[in-house]
Structure formats: C-alpha cells, structure tokens
PDB file of C-alpha atoms in Angstrom:
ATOM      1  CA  UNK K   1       0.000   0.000   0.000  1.00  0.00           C
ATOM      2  CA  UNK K   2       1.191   3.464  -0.881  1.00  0.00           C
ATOM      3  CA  UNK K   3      -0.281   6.473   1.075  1.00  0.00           C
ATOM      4  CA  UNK K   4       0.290  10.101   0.173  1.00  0.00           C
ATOM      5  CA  UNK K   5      -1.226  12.019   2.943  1.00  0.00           C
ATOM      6  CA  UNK K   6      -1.031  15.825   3.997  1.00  0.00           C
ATOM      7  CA  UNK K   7      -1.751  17.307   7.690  1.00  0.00           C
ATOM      8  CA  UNK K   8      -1.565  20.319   8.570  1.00  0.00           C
ATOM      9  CA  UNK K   9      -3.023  22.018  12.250  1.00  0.00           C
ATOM     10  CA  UNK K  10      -5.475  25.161  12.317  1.00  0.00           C
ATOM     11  CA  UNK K  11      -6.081  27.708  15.041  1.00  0.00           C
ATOM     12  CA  UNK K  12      -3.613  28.080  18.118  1.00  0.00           C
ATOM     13  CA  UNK K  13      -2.035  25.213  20.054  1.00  0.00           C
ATOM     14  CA  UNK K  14       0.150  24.938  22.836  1.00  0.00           C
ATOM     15  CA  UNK K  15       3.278  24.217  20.832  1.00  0.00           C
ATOM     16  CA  UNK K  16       2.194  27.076  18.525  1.00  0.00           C
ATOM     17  CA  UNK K  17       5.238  29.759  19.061  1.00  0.00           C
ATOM     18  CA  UNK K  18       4.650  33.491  17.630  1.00  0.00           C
ATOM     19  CA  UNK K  19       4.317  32.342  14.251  1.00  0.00           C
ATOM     20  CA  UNK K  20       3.675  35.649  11.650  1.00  0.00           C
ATOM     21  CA  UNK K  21       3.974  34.519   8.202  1.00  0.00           C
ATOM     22  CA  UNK K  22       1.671  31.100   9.274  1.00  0.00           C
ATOM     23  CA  UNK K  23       3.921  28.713   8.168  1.00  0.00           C
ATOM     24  CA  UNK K  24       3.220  25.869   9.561  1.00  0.00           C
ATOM     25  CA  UNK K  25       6.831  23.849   9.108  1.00  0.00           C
ATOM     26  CA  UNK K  26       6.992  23.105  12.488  1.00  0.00           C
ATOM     27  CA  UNK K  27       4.149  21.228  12.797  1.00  0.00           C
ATOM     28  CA  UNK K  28       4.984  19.452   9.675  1.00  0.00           C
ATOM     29  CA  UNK K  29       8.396  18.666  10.625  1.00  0.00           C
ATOM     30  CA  UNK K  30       6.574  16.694  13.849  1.00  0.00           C
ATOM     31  CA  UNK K  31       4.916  15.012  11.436  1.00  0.00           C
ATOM     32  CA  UNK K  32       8.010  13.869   8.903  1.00  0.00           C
ATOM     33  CA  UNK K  33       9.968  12.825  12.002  1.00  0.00           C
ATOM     34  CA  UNK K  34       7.640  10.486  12.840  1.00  0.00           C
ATOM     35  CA  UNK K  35       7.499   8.864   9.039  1.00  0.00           C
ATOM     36  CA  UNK K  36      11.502   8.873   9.569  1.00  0.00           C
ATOM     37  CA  UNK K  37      11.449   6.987  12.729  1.00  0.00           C
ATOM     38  CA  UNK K  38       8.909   4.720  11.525  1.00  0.00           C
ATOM     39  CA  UNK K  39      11.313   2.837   9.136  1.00  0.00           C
ATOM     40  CA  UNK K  40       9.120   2.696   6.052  1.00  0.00           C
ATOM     41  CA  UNK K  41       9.846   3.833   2.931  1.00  0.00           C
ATOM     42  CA  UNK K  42       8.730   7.503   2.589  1.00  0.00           C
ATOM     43  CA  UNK K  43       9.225  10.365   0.728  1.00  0.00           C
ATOM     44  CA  UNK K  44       8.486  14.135   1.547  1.00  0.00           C
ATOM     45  CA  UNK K  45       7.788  16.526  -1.227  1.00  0.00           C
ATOM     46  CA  UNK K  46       7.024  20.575  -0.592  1.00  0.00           C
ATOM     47  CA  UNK K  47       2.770  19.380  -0.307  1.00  0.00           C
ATOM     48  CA  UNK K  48       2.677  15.909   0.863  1.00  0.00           C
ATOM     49  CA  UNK K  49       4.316  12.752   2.687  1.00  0.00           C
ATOM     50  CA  UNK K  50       4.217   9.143   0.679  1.00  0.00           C
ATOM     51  CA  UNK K  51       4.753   6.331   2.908  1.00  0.00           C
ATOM     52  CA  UNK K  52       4.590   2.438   1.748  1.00  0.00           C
ATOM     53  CA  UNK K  53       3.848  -0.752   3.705  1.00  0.00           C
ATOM     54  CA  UNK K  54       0.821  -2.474   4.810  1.00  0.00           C
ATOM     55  CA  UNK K  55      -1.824  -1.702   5.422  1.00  0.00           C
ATOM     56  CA  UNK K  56      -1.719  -1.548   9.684  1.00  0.00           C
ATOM     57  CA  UNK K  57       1.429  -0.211   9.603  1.00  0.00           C
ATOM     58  CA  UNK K  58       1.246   2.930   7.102  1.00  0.00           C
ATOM     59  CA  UNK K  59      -2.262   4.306   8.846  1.00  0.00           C
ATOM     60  CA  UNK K  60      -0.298   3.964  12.693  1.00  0.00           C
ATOM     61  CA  UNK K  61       2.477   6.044  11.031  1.00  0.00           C
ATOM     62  CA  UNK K  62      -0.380   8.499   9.460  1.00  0.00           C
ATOM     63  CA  UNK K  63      -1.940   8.320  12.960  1.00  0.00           C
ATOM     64  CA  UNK K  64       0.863   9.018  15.027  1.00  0.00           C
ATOM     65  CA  UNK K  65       1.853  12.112  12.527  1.00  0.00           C
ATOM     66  CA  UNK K  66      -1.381  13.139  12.927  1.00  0.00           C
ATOM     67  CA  UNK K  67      -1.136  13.142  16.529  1.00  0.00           C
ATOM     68  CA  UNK K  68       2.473  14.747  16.844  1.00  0.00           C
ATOM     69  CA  UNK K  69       0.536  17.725  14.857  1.00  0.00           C
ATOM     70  CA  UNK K  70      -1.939  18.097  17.080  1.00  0.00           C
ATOM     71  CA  UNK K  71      -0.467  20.763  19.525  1.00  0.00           C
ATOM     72  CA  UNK K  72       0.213  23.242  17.282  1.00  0.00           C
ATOM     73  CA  UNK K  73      -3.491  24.047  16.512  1.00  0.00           C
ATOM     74  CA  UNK K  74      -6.809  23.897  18.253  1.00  0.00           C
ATOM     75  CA  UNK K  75      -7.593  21.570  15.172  1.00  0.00           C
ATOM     76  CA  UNK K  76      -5.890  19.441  12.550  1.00  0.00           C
ATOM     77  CA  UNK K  77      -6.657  18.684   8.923  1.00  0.00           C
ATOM     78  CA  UNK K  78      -5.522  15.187   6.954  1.00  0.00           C
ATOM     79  CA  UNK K  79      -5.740  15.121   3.606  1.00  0.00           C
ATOM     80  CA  UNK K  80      -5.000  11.373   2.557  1.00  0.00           C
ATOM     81  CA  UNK K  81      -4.491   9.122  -0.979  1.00  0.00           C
ATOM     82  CA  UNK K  82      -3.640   5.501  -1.100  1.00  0.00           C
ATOM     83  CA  UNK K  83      -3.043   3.263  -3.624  1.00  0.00           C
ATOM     84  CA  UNK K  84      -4.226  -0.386  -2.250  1.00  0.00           C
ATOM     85  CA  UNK K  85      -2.264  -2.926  -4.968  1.00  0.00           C
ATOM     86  CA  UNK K  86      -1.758  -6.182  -2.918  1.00  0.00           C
ATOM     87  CA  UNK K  87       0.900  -8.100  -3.603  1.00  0.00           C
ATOM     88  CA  UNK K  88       3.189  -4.881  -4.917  1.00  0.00           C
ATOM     89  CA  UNK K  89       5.933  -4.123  -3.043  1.00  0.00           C
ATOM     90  CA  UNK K  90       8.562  -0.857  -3.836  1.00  0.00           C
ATOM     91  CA  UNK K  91       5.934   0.943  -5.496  1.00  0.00           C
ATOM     92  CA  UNK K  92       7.176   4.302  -4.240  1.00  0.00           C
ATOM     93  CA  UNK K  93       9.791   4.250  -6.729  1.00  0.00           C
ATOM     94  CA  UNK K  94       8.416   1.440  -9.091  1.00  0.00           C
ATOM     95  CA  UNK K  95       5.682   4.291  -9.953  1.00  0.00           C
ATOM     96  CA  UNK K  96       8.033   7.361 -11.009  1.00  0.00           C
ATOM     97  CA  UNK K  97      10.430   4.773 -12.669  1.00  0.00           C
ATOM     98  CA  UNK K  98       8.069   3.680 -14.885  1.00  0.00           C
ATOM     99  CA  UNK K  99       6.895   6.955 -15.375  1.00  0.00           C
ATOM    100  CA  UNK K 100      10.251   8.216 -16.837  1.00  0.00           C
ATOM    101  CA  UNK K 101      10.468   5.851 -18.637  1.00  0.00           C
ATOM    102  CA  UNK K 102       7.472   6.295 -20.877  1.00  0.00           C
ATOM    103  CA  UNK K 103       8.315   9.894 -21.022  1.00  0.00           C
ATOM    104  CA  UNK K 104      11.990   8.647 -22.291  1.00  0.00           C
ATOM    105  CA  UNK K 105       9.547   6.541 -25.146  1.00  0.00           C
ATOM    106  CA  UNK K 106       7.283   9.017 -25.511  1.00  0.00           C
ATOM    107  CA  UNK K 107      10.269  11.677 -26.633  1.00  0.00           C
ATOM    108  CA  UNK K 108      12.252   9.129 -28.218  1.00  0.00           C
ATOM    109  CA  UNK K 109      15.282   8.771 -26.357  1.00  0.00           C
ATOM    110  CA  UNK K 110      14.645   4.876 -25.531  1.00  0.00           C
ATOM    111  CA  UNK K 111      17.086   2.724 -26.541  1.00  0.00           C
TER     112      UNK K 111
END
C-alpha cells in the first residue's frame, strides 16, 4: 500500500510559538519525524508525505503524525491518498520509474 497524505493544524495550540507569516513547518516537521522513525519507505515533497507498507502499519504512522501535529493548533486537517495494490511491493519508486520511462519513449530517447 502506498499512502500520500497531507496534515496540517489550524487555530492556536500549545506548541504554537509566535508564528507571523503562518507557516506551519513546524508542525509538519513533527509530522516527517515520525514517518523517519517509523522505518518505512517515505518520501516528503514541498505538499505531501508518501509512505509504503501495509496496510496496519502505514495508517499507525499516518496516525501518530497526525497526533504529533496536534499541539500546534486547536484543530488538525488530513488530507489522505492511497493506492491499495496487494501483492506490490517498492511501489514508491516502481511508480516514477516507470513513469520516466514512458516519457523517455514518448520523446524518443529509448534505446
């Protein structure tokens, strides 16, 4: 299973320092150091996390980023995808590899 998921909090928290220009990295960079610590393979772009595993495993990491969100708003918002393909494994770079490649056929540069 591959999950893309965003969260993000809203409002004030307790962890929320004076925070002018709302970014809201801290918060996400709770969130990414759970994905790191939770051994799967992940991915962090500038608008979402991908994590792969199963099934149990990916939505404990999702909840537990979730959670580490939490104080830095008065609410929190998850955005999630997954792709559910059993029986595919290393799909989090098995996707964009087979992307570029078509591109490659698509503009001629296969081989």
């Amino acid at each position: 299973m591959l999950i893309a998921f965003s969260v993000a909090p809203s409002g004030v928290g307790t962890a929320a320092a004076e925070n002018p220009d709302a970014s809201v990295h801290d918060a996400v960079a709770a969130a990414v150091a759970v994905v790191r610590a939770s051994g799967l393979p992940h991915r962090t772009t500038s608008m979402f996390t991908e994590v792969e595993g199963e099934w149990d495993e990916v939505f404990a990491v999702v909840k537990a980023a979730t959670d580490a969100v939490m104080p830095y708003g008065s609410r929190v918002s998850l955005m999630l995808k997954a792709d559910i393909r059993p029986g595919h494994t290393g799909e989090i770079d098995g996707k964009v590899e087979r992307l570029e490649e078509a591109l490659e056929r698509r503009e001629g540069r296969a081989d």
